[in-house]
Coordinates of N, CA and C in Angstrom, one line a residue:
Chain A
A1 N 237.3 42.5 -15.0 CA 238.8 42.7 -15.3 C 239.6 43.1 -14.0
Q2 N 240.7 42.7 -13.9 CA 241.6 42.9 -12.8 C 242.0 44.4 -12.7
S3 N 242.0 45.0 -11.6 CA 242.5 46.3 -11.5 C 243.1 46.6 -10.1
V4 N 243.9 47.6 -10.1 CA 244.6 47.9 -8.9 C 244.4 49.5 -8.7
T5 N 244.0 49.9 -7.5 CA 243.8 51.4 -7.3 C 244.7 51.8 -6.3
Q6 N 245.4 52.9 -6.6 CA 246.2 53.6 -5.6 C 245.6 55.0 -5.5
P7 N 244.8 55.2 -4.5 CA 244.0 56.5 -4.5 C 244.9 57.8 -4.4
D8 N 246.1 57.6 -3.8 CA 247.0 58.8 -3.5 C 248.0 59.0 -4.6
I9 N 248.0 60.1 -5.4 CA 249.0 60.2 -6.4 C 250.2 60.7 -5.8
H10 N 250.1 61.6 -4.8 CA 251.3 62.2 -4.1 C 251.0 62.1 -2.6
I11 N 252.0 61.8 -1.8 CA 252.0 61.9 -0.3 C 253.2 62.5 0.1
T12 N 253.1 63.5 1.0 CA 254.3 64.2 1.6 C 254.2 63.8 3.1
V13 N 255.4 63.3 3.6 CA 255.5 62.8 5.0 C 256.8 63.5 5.6
S14 N 256.8 63.9 6.8 CA 257.9 64.4 7.4 C 258.9 63.2 7.8
E15 N 260.2 63.6 7.7 CA 261.1 62.6 8.1 C 260.9 62.1 9.5
G16 N 260.9 60.8 9.7 CA 260.6 60.3 11.1 C 259.2 60.0 11.4
A17 N 258.4 60.5 10.6 CA 256.9 60.2 10.7 C 256.6 58.8 10.1
S18 N 255.4 58.4 10.5 CA 254.9 57.1 10.0 C 254.3 57.3 8.6
L19 N 254.2 56.2 7.8 CA 253.7 56.2 6.5 C 252.7 55.2 6.2
E20 N 251.6 55.4 5.6 CA 250.8 54.3 5.0 C 250.3 54.7 3.6
L21 N 250.7 53.8 2.7 CA 250.2 53.9 1.3 C 249.1 53.0 1.0
R22 N 248.1 53.4 0.4 CA 246.8 52.6 0.2 C 246.9 51.9 -1.1
C23 N 246.3 50.7 -1.1 CA 246.2 49.9 -2.3 C 244.9 49.1 -2.3
N24 N 244.1 49.2 -3.2 CA 242.9 48.3 -3.3 C 242.9 47.6 -4.7
Y25 N 242.4 46.4 -4.7 CA 242.4 45.6 -5.9 C 241.1 45.0 -6.1
S26 N 240.8 44.7 -7.5 CA 239.7 44.1 -7.9 C 240.0 42.8 -8.6
Y27 N 239.7 41.6 -8.1 CA 240.1 40.4 -8.8 C 239.2 39.4 -8.4
G28 N 239.1 38.4 -9.4 CA 238.1 37.3 -9.2 C 238.4 36.5 -7.9
A29 N 239.7 36.2 -7.7 CA 240.1 35.4 -6.5 C 241.2 36.1 -5.8
T30 N 241.7 35.6 -4.7 CA 242.8 36.3 -4.1 C 244.0 36.1 -5.0
P31 N 244.6 37.2 -5.3 CA 245.8 37.2 -6.2 C 247.0 37.2 -5.3
Y32 N 248.2 37.0 -6.0 CA 249.4 37.4 -5.3 C 249.5 38.9 -5.3
L33 N 250.1 39.4 -4.3 CA 250.1 40.9 -4.1 C 251.6 41.4 -3.8
F34 N 251.8 42.5 -4.4 CA 253.2 43.0 -4.4 C 253.3 44.5 -4.1
W35 N 254.3 44.9 -3.5 CA 254.7 46.4 -3.6 C 256.2 46.4 -4.2
Y36 N 256.3 47.4 -5.1 CA 257.6 47.7 -5.7 C 257.8 49.2 -5.5
V37 N 259.2 49.5 -5.4 CA 259.6 50.8 -5.3 C 260.5 51.2 -6.5
Q38 N 260.3 52.5 -6.9 CA 261.1 52.9 -8.0 C 261.7 54.3 -7.7
S39 N 263.0 54.3 -7.6 CA 263.7 55.6 -7.4 C 263.8 56.2 -8.9
P40 N 264.0 57.7 -8.9 CA 264.0 58.3 -10.2 C 265.1 57.7 -11.1
G41 N 264.7 57.5 -12.3 CA 265.6 56.9 -13.3 C 266.0 55.4 -13.1
Q42 N 265.4 54.7 -12.2 CA 265.8 53.3 -11.9 C 264.6 52.4 -12.3
G43 N 265.0 51.1 -12.2 CA 263.9 50.1 -12.3 C 263.2 49.9 -11.1
L44 N 262.4 48.9 -11.1 CA 261.5 48.5 -10.0 C 262.3 47.6 -9.0
Q45 N 262.1 47.8 -7.7 CA 262.7 46.9 -6.7 C 261.5 46.3 -5.9
L46 N 261.5 45.0 -5.7 CA 260.4 44.4 -4.9 C 260.7 44.7 -3.4
L47 N 259.7 45.2 -2.8 CA 259.7 45.6 -1.4 C 259.2 44.4 -0.6
L48 N 258.1 43.8 -1.0 CA 257.5 42.7 -0.3 C 256.4 42.0 -1.2
K49 N 256.0 40.9 -0.7 CA 255.0 40.1 -1.4 C 254.1 39.4 -0.5
Y50 N 252.9 39.1 -0.9 CA 252.0 38.3 -0.2 C 251.5 37.1 -1.1
F51 N 251.5 35.9 -0.6 CA 251.1 34.8 -1.3 C 250.0 34.1 -0.6
S52 N 250.2 33.8 0.7 CA 249.2 33.2 1.6 C 249.8 33.2 3.0
G53 N 248.9 32.8 3.9 CA 249.3 32.6 5.3 C 249.2 34.0 6.1
D54 N 250.1 34.3 6.9 CA 250.1 35.5 7.8 C 249.8 36.7 6.9
T55 N 248.8 37.4 7.3 CA 248.3 38.5 6.5 C 249.2 39.8 6.7
L56 N 250.0 39.8 7.7 CA 251.0 40.9 7.9 C 252.3 40.5 7.3
V57 N 252.8 41.1 6.3 CA 254.0 40.8 5.6 C 255.1 41.7 5.8
Q58 N 256.3 41.2 6.1 CA 257.5 42.1 6.3 C 258.3 42.1 5.1
G59 N 258.8 43.3 4.8 CA 259.7 43.4 3.6 C 261.0 44.0 3.9
I60 N 261.7 44.5 2.8 CA 263.0 45.1 3.0 C 262.8 46.6 3.4
K61 N 263.8 47.2 3.9 CA 263.9 48.6 4.3 C 262.9 49.0 5.4
G62 N 262.5 48.0 6.2 CA 261.6 48.4 7.3 C 260.2 48.5 6.9
F63 N 259.8 48.1 5.7 CA 258.4 48.2 5.3 C 257.6 46.9 5.7
E64 N 256.3 47.1 5.8 CA 255.4 45.9 6.0 C 254.1 46.3 5.3
A65 N 253.4 45.2 5.1 CA 252.1 45.4 4.4 C 251.1 44.5 5.1
E66 N 249.8 44.9 5.1 CA 248.8 44.0 5.7 C 247.8 43.7 4.6
F67 N 247.5 42.4 4.4 CA 246.4 42.0 3.4 C 245.1 41.9 4.3
K68 N 244.1 42.5 3.7 CA 242.7 42.5 4.3 C 241.8 42.0 3.3
R69 N 241.4 40.7 3.3 CA 240.6 40.1 2.2 C 239.2 40.9 2.2
S70 N 238.7 41.2 3.4 CA 237.3 41.7 3.4 C 237.3 43.1 2.8
Q71 N 238.4 43.8 2.8 CA 238.5 45.1 2.2 C 239.2 45.1 0.8
S72 N 239.7 44.0 0.4 CA 240.4 43.9 -0.9 C 241.5 44.9 -0.9
S73 N 242.3 45.0 0.3 CA 243.3 46.0 0.3 C 244.7 45.3 0.8
F74 N 245.7 46.1 0.4 CA 247.0 45.6 0.8 C 247.9 46.9 1.0
N75 N 247.6 47.5 2.1 CA 248.3 48.8 2.4 C 249.7 48.6 2.9
L76 N 250.5 49.5 2.5 CA 252.0 49.5 2.8 C 252.2 50.4 4.0
R77 N 253.1 50.0 4.8 CA 253.3 50.9 6.1 C 254.8 50.9 6.4
K78 N 255.3 52.0 7.1 CA 256.6 52.1 7.6 C 256.4 53.0 8.8
P79 N 256.9 52.6 10.0 CA 256.8 53.3 11.3 C 257.5 54.7 11.3
S80 N 258.6 54.7 10.6 CA 259.4 55.9 10.6 C 260.2 56.1 9.2
V81 N 259.8 57.2 8.6 CA 260.3 57.4 7.2 C 261.6 58.1 7.1
H82 N 262.5 57.7 6.3 CA 263.8 58.3 6.1 C 263.8 59.0 4.7
W83 N 264.7 60.0 4.7 CA 264.7 60.9 3.5 C 264.9 60.0 2.2
S84 N 265.7 58.8 2.4 CA 266.0 57.9 1.2 C 264.8 57.1 0.7
D85 N 263.6 57.2 1.5 CA 262.5 56.5 1.0 C 261.8 57.3 0.0
A86 N 262.1 58.5 -0.3 CA 261.4 59.3 -1.3 C 261.6 58.6 -2.7
A87 N 260.4 58.3 -3.2 CA 260.5 57.4 -4.5 C 259.0 57.2 -5.0
E88 N 258.8 56.5 -6.0 CA 257.5 56.1 -6.5 C 257.2 54.7 -6.0
Y89 N 256.0 54.4 -5.5 CA 255.6 53.2 -5.0 C 254.5 52.6 -5.8
F90 N 254.7 51.4 -6.3 CA 253.7 50.7 -7.1 C 253.1 49.4 -6.3
C91 N 251.8 49.4 -6.3 CA 251.2 48.1 -5.9 C 250.9 47.3 -7.1
A92 N 251.0 46.0 -7.0 CA 250.7 45.1 -8.2 C 250.1 43.8 -7.7
V93 N 249.3 43.2 -8.7 CA 248.7 41.9 -8.4 C 249.1 41.0 -9.6
A94 N 249.0 39.7 -9.3 CA 249.2 38.7 -10.3 C 248.4 37.5 -9.9
P95 N 247.9 36.7 -10.9 CA 247.1 35.5 -10.6 C 247.9 34.5 -9.8
Q96 N 247.3 33.7 -9.0 CA 247.9 32.6 -8.3 C 248.2 31.4 -9.1
N97 N 249.3 31.5 -9.8 CA 249.8 30.2 -10.5 C 251.3 30.3 -10.5
T98 N 251.9 29.2 -10.9 CA 253.4 29.2 -10.9 C 254.0 29.3 -12.3
G99 N 253.1 29.6 -13.3 CA 253.5 29.8 -14.6 C 253.8 31.3 -14.9
F100 N 253.4 31.7 -16.1 CA 253.5 33.1 -16.5 C 252.6 33.9 -15.7
Q101 N 253.1 35.0 -15.1 CA 252.3 35.9 -14.3 C 252.3 37.3 -14.9
K102 N 251.1 37.7 -15.3 CA 250.9 39.1 -15.8 C 250.7 40.0 -14.6
L103 N 251.7 40.8 -14.3 CA 251.6 41.8 -13.3 C 250.6 42.9 -13.7
V104 N 249.6 43.2 -12.9 CA 248.8 44.4 -13.0 C 249.2 45.4 -12.0
F105 N 249.6 46.6 -12.5 CA 250.1 47.6 -11.6 C 249.1 48.7 -11.3
G106 N 249.1 49.2 -10.2 CA 248.4 50.5 -9.9 C 249.1 51.6 -10.5
T107 N 248.6 52.8 -10.4 CA 249.2 54.0 -11.1 C 250.2 54.6 -10.3
G108 N 250.5 54.1 -9.1 CA 251.7 54.6 -8.4 C 251.4 55.7 -7.4
T109 N 252.2 55.7 -6.3 CA 252.1 56.9 -5.3 C 253.4 57.5 -5.2
R110 N 253.6 58.7 -5.4 CA 254.9 59.4 -5.3 C 255.0 59.9 -3.9
L111 N 256.0 59.4 -3.1 CA 256.3 59.8 -1.8 C 257.4 60.9 -1.7
L112 N 257.0 62.0 -1.1 CA 257.9 63.1 -0.8 C 258.2 63.1 0.6
V113 N 259.4 63.3 1.0 CA 259.9 63.3 2.5 C 260.3 64.7 2.7
S114 N 259.7 65.4 3.7 CA 260.2 66.7 4.1 C 261.0 66.7 5.3
P115 N 262.0 67.6 5.4 CA 262.9 67.6 6.5 C 262.2 67.8 7.9
Chain B
D1 N 277.0 39.8 -8.4 CA 275.6 39.4 -8.1 C 274.8 39.1 -9.4
A2 N 274.0 38.2 -9.3 CA 273.1 37.9 -10.5 C 272.2 39.0 -10.6
M3 N 271.9 39.3 -11.9 CA 271.1 40.5 -12.1 C 270.5 40.6 -13.5
V4 N 269.8 41.7 -13.8 CA 269.2 42.0 -15.0 C 269.8 43.3 -15.5
I5 N 270.5 43.2 -16.6 CA 271.2 44.4 -17.1 C 270.6 44.9 -18.4
Q6 N 270.4 46.2 -18.5 CA 269.8 46.8 -19.7 C 270.9 47.8 -20.2
N7 N 271.0 47.6 -21.6 CA 271.9 48.6 -22.3 C 271.2 49.2 -23.5
P8 N 271.5 50.5 -23.8 CA 272.1 51.4 -22.9 C 271.2 51.9 -21.9
R9 N 271.6 52.7 -21.0 CA 270.7 53.3 -20.0 C 269.9 54.4 -20.6
Y10 N 270.6 55.1 -21.5 CA 269.9 56.2 -22.2 C 270.1 56.1 -23.8
Q11 N 269.1 56.2 -24.6 CA 269.1 56.0 -26.0 C 268.4 57.2 -26.6
V12 N 269.1 57.8 -27.6 CA 268.4 58.9 -28.3 C 268.4 58.5 -29.8
T13 N 267.3 58.5 -30.4 CA 267.1 58.2 -31.8 C 266.3 59.2 -32.5
Q14 N 266.4 59.2 -33.9 CA 265.6 60.1 -34.6 C 264.2 59.5 -35.0
F15 N 263.2 60.3 -35.2 CA 261.9 60.0 -35.6 C 262.0 59.0 -36.8
G16 N 261.5 57.8 -36.7 CA 261.4 56.9 -37.8 C 262.7 56.0 -38.0
K17 N 263.7 56.3 -37.2 CA 265.0 55.5 -37.3 C 264.9 54.3 -36.4
P18 N 265.1 53.1 -36.9 CA 265.0 51.9 -36.1 C 266.0 51.9 -34.9
V19 N 265.5 51.4 -33.8 CA 266.4 51.3 -32.6 C 266.2 50.0 -31.9
T20 N 267.3 49.5 -31.3 CA 267.3 48.3 -30.5 C 267.7 48.4 -29.1
L21 N 266.9 48.0 -28.2 CA 267.3 48.0 -26.8 C 267.7 46.6 -26.4
S22 N 268.7 46.4 -25.5 CA 269.1 45.2 -25.0 C 268.9 44.9 -23.6
C23 N 268.7 43.6 -23.3 CA 268.6 43.1 -21.9 C 269.3 41.8 -21.8
S24 N 270.1 41.7 -20.7 CA 270.7 40.4 -20.4 C 270.5 40.1 -19.0
Q25 N 270.5 38.7 -18.7 CA 270.3 38.3 -17.4 C 271.3 37.2 -17.0
T26 N 271.7 37.2 -15.7 CA 272.5 36.1 -15.2 C 271.8 35.2 -14.2
L27 N 270.4 35.4 -14.2 CA 269.7 34.6 -13.2 C 269.1 33.3 -13.7
N28 N 269.4 33.0 -15.0 CA 268.9 31.7 -15.7 C 267.4 31.6 -15.6
H29 N 266.8 32.7 -15.7 CA 265.3 32.7 -15.7 C 264.7 32.3 -17.0
N30 N 263.6 31.6 -17.1 CA 263.1 31.2 -18.4 C 262.1 32.2 -19.0
V31 N 261.6 33.2 -18.2 CA 260.7 34.1 -18.7 C 261.3 35.5 -18.7
M32 N 261.2 36.2 -19.8 CA 261.7 37.5 -19.9 C 260.6 38.5 -20.4
Y33 N 260.5 39.7 -19.9 CA 259.4 40.5 -20.1 C 259.9 41.9 -20.7
W34 N 259.2 42.6 -21.4 CA 259.4 44.0 -21.7 C 258.2 44.8 -21.4
Y35 N 258.5 46.0 -20.7 CA 257.5 46.8 -20.2 C 257.9 48.2 -20.8
Q36 N 256.8 49.0 -21.1 CA 257.0 50.4 -21.5 C 256.4 51.2 -20.3
Q37 N 257.2 52.2 -19.9 CA 256.7 53.1 -18.8 C 256.8 54.6 -19.2
K38 N 255.7 55.2 -19.4 CA 255.7 56.6 -19.8 C 255.7 57.4 -18.5
S39 N 256.1 58.7 -18.7 CA 256.2 59.5 -17.4 C 255.0 59.6 -16.5
S40 N 255.3 59.3 -15.3 CA 254.2 59.4 -14.3 C 253.2 58.3 -14.5
Q41 N 253.5 57.2 -15.2 CA 252.5 56.1 -15.4 C 253.1 54.7 -14.9
A42 N 252.2 53.9 -14.7 CA 252.7 52.5 -14.4 C 253.3 51.8 -15.5
P43 N 254.1 50.8 -15.3 CA 254.6 50.1 -16.3 C 253.5 49.3 -17.1
K44 N 253.7 49.2 -18.4 CA 252.7 48.5 -19.2 C 253.4 47.4 -20.0
L45 N 252.9 46.1 -19.8 CA 253.6 45.0 -20.4 C 253.4 45.1 -21.9
L46 N 254.4 44.9 -22.7 CA 254.4 44.8 -24.2 C 254.3 43.4 -24.6
F47 N 255.2 42.5 -24.2 CA 255.3 41.1 -24.5 C 256.1 40.5 -23.6
H48 N 256.2 39.1 -23.7 CA 257.1 38.3 -22.9 C 257.5 37.1 -23.7
Y49 N 258.6 36.5 -23.3 CA 259.0 35.2 -23.8 C 259.0 34.2 -22.6
Y50 N 258.3 33.2 -22.9 CA 258.3 32.0 -21.9 C 259.1 31.0 -22.7
D51 N 260.4 30.8 -22.2 CA 261.3 30.0 -22.9 C 261.4 30.6 -24.3
K52 N 261.2 29.9 -25.3 CA 261.4 30.4 -26.7 C 260.1 30.8 -27.2
D53 N 259.0 30.8 -26.5 CA 257.7 31.1 -27.0 C 257.4 32.6 -26.8
F54 N 257.2 33.3 -27.9 CA 256.8 34.7 -27.8 C 255.4 35.0 -27.6
N55 N 255.1 35.9 -26.7 CA 253.6 36.1 -26.3 C 253.5 37.7 -26.4
N56 N 252.7 38.1 -27.3 CA 252.5 39.5 -27.6 C 251.2 39.9 -26.8
E57 N 251.2 41.1 -26.1 CA 249.9 41.7 -25.5 C 249.1 42.2 -26.7
A58 N 247.8 42.1 -26.6 CA 246.9 42.4 -27.6 C 247.0 43.8 -28.1
D59 N 247.3 44.7 -27.2 CA 247.3 46.2 -27.6 C 248.8 46.6 -27.9
T60 N 249.7 45.8 -28.0 CA 251.1 46.2 -28.4 C 251.2 46.6 -29.8
P61 N 251.6 47.8 -30.2 CA 251.6 48.2 -31.6 C 252.6 47.2 -32.4
D62 N 252.3 47.1 -33.7 CA 253.1 46.3 -34.6 C 254.5 46.8 -34.7
N63 N 254.6 48.0 -34.4 CA 256.0 48.8 -34.5 C 257.1 48.1 -33.5
F64 N 256.6 47.5 -32.5 CA 257.4 46.8 -31.5 C 257.5 45.4 -31.8
Q65 N 258.8 44.9 -31.8 CA 259.2 43.5 -32.0 C 260.2 43.1 -31.0
S66 N 260.3 41.8 -30.8 CA 261.3 41.3 -29.9 C 262.0 40.1 -30.3
R67 N 263.2 39.9 -29.8 CA 264.0 38.7 -30.2 C 264.7 38.1 -28.9
R68 N 264.7 36.8 -28.9 CA 265.4 36.2 -27.8 C 266.3 35.1 -28.3
P69 N 267.5 35.5 -28.6 CA 268.4 34.5 -29.3 C 268.9 33.4 -28.4
N70 N 268.9 33.6 -27.1 CA 269.2 32.6 -26.1 C 268.6 32.9 -24.8
T71 N 268.8 32.0 -23.8 CA 268.2 32.3 -22.5 C 268.6 33.6 -21.9
S72 N 269.8 34.0 -22.1 CA 270.4 35.2 -21.3 C 270.0 36.5 -21.9
F73 N 269.7 36.5 -23.3 CA 269.5 37.9 -23.9 C 268.1 38.1 -24.4
C74 N 267.7 39.2 -24.5 CA 266.4 39.6 -25.1 C 266.5 41.0 -25.6
F75 N 266.0 41.2 -26.8 CA 266.1 42.5 -27.5 C 264.7 43.1 -27.8
L76 N 264.6 44.4 -27.6 CA 263.4 45.1 -28.1 C 263.7 45.9 -29.3
D77 N 263.0 45.7 -30.4 CA 263.2 46.4 -31.6 C 262.0 47.3 -31.9
I78 N 262.3 48.6 -32.1 CA 261.2 49.5 -32.5 C 261.6 50.0 -33.9
R79 N 260.7 49.5 -34.8 CA 261.0 49.6 -36.3 C 261.0 51.0 -36.8
S80 N 260.1 51.9 -36.4 CA 259.9 53.3 -36.8 C 259.4 54.1 -35.6
P81 N 260.3 54.5 -34.8 CA 259.9 55.2 -33.6 C 259.2 56.4 -33.8
G82 N 258.1 56.7 -33.1 CA 257.3 57.9 -33.2 C 257.6 58.7 -31.9
L83 N 257.1 59.9 -31.9 CA 257.3 60.8 -30.7 C 256.6 60.1 -29.5
G84 N 255.5 59.4 -29.8 CA 254.8 58.8 -28.6 C 255.5 57.6 -28.1
D85 N 256.6 57.1 -28.7 CA 257.4 56.0 -28.1 C 258.4 56.4 -27.2
A86 N 258.5 57.7 -26.9 CA 259.5 58.2 -25.9 C 259.0 57.6 -24.6
A87 N 259.9 57.0 -23.9 CA 259.5 56.3 -22.6 C 260.7 55.7 -21.9
M88 N 260.4 55.1 -20.7 CA 261.5 54.2 -20.1 C 261.0 52.8 -20.5
Y89 N 261.9 52.0 -20.9 CA 261.6 50.6 -21.3 C 262.3 49.7 -20.3
L90 N 261.5 48.9 -19.6 CA 262.0 48.0 -18.5 C 262.0 46.6 -19.0
C91 N 263.1 45.8 -18.7 CA 263.2 44.5 -18.9 C 262.9 43.8 -17.5
A92 N 262.3 42.7 -17.5 CA 262.2 41.9 -16.2 C 262.3 40.4 -16.5
T93 N 262.7 39.6 -15.5 CA 262.8 38.1 -15.7 C 262.1 37.5 -14.5
S94 N 261.7 36.2 -14.8 CA 261.2 35.5 -13.7 C 261.4 34.0 -14.1
R95 N 261.3 33.1 -13.1 CA 261.4 31.7 -13.4 C 260.0 31.0 -13.1
A96 N 259.4 30.5 -14.2 CA 258.1 30.0 -14.1 C 258.3 28.4 -14.2
G97 N 257.1 27.8 -13.6 CA 257.0 26.3 -13.7 C 257.9 25.6 -12.7
M98 N 258.3 26.3 -11.7 CA 259.1 25.6 -10.6 C 258.3 25.0 -9.5
G99 N 257.0 25.1 -9.6 CA 256.2 24.6 -8.5 C 256.0 25.6 -7.4
S100 N 256.6 26.8 -7.5 CA 256.3 27.8 -6.5 C 256.6 29.1 -7.2
Y101 N 255.9 30.1 -6.8 CA 255.9 31.4 -7.5 C 257.3 32.1 -7.3
Q102 N 257.8 32.6 -8.3 CA 259.0 33.4 -8.4 C 258.7 34.8 -8.8
P103 N 259.0 35.8 -8.0 CA 258.7 37.2 -8.4 C 259.6 37.6 -9.5
Q104 N 259.1 38.7 -10.2 CA 259.8 39.3 -11.3 C 261.0 40.2 -10.8
H105 N 262.1 40.0 -11.5 CA 263.2 40.9 -11.2 C 263.4 41.8 -12.4
F106 N 263.6 43.2 -12.0 CA 263.6 44.3 -13.1 C 265.1 44.8 -13.2
G107 N 265.4 45.1 -14.5 CA 266.5 45.9 -14.7 C 266.3 47.4 -14.4
D108 N 267.3 48.2 -14.6 CA 267.3 49.6 -14.3 C 266.6 50.4 -15.5
G109 N 266.3 49.8 -16.6 CA 265.6 50.4 -17.6 C 266.5 51.1 -18.7
T110 N 265.9 51.4 -19.8 CA 266.5 52.3 -20.9 C 265.6 53.4 -21.1
R111 N 266.0 54.5 -21.0 CA 265.2 55.8 -21.3 C 265.4 56.1 -22.7
L112 N 264.4 56.1 -23.5 CA 264.4 56.4 -24.9 C 263.9 57.7 -25.2
S113 N 264.7 58.5 -26.0 CA 264.2 59.8 -26.4 C 264.2 59.9 -27.9
I114 N 263.1 60.5 -28.4 CA 262.9 60.6 -29.9 C 263.2 62.1 -30.4
L115 N 264.1 62.3 -31.3 CA 264.3 63.7 -31.8 C 263.4 63.9 -33.0

């Protein structure tokens, strides 16, 4: 069965420091990979996605993620965190097809940003 | 801006009293999804419409129903809400069958409280 693991439930980072959020997946083949961000009381916003090609993917708000097939990982990074980045971050996978895609989400990582 | 709009943002209902949540979209997407997200958990897919075809997830309780009268609107009906149904309900849309993957766009959600 497909699954997504985000091992860190909470992470606290100082403003201006770098950030890495971990994501590992279990899937029969290479899926589509996503990172979504959710601010309190809001819906999910797509940060970035990986379909194929270059394994380093750039997203919005200065985020990037690197796909490592050998490690089944898709970790999210940001070189300098801003206070407004405090939110819940979800990694998700979906099968590679252009029809209906069932997103499988990880349990999320809550990012806290300290002054 | 084209978007996914959910109404109301907050809904309070009484135990056992039917409630309907609304979702509309201006993206002209042919797939619409309903997710349930409980506190500190990942979104869980309840069902989706692919065009007019309704697709229920196997573990979605019978208490939850959906209607899609046209492309733009989709409703979530909870026939007899229980305390365990208190959650954030997220609507999402995507365009499928276009020959390339289209990611899901989420609304801001409706937070449902049960008295």
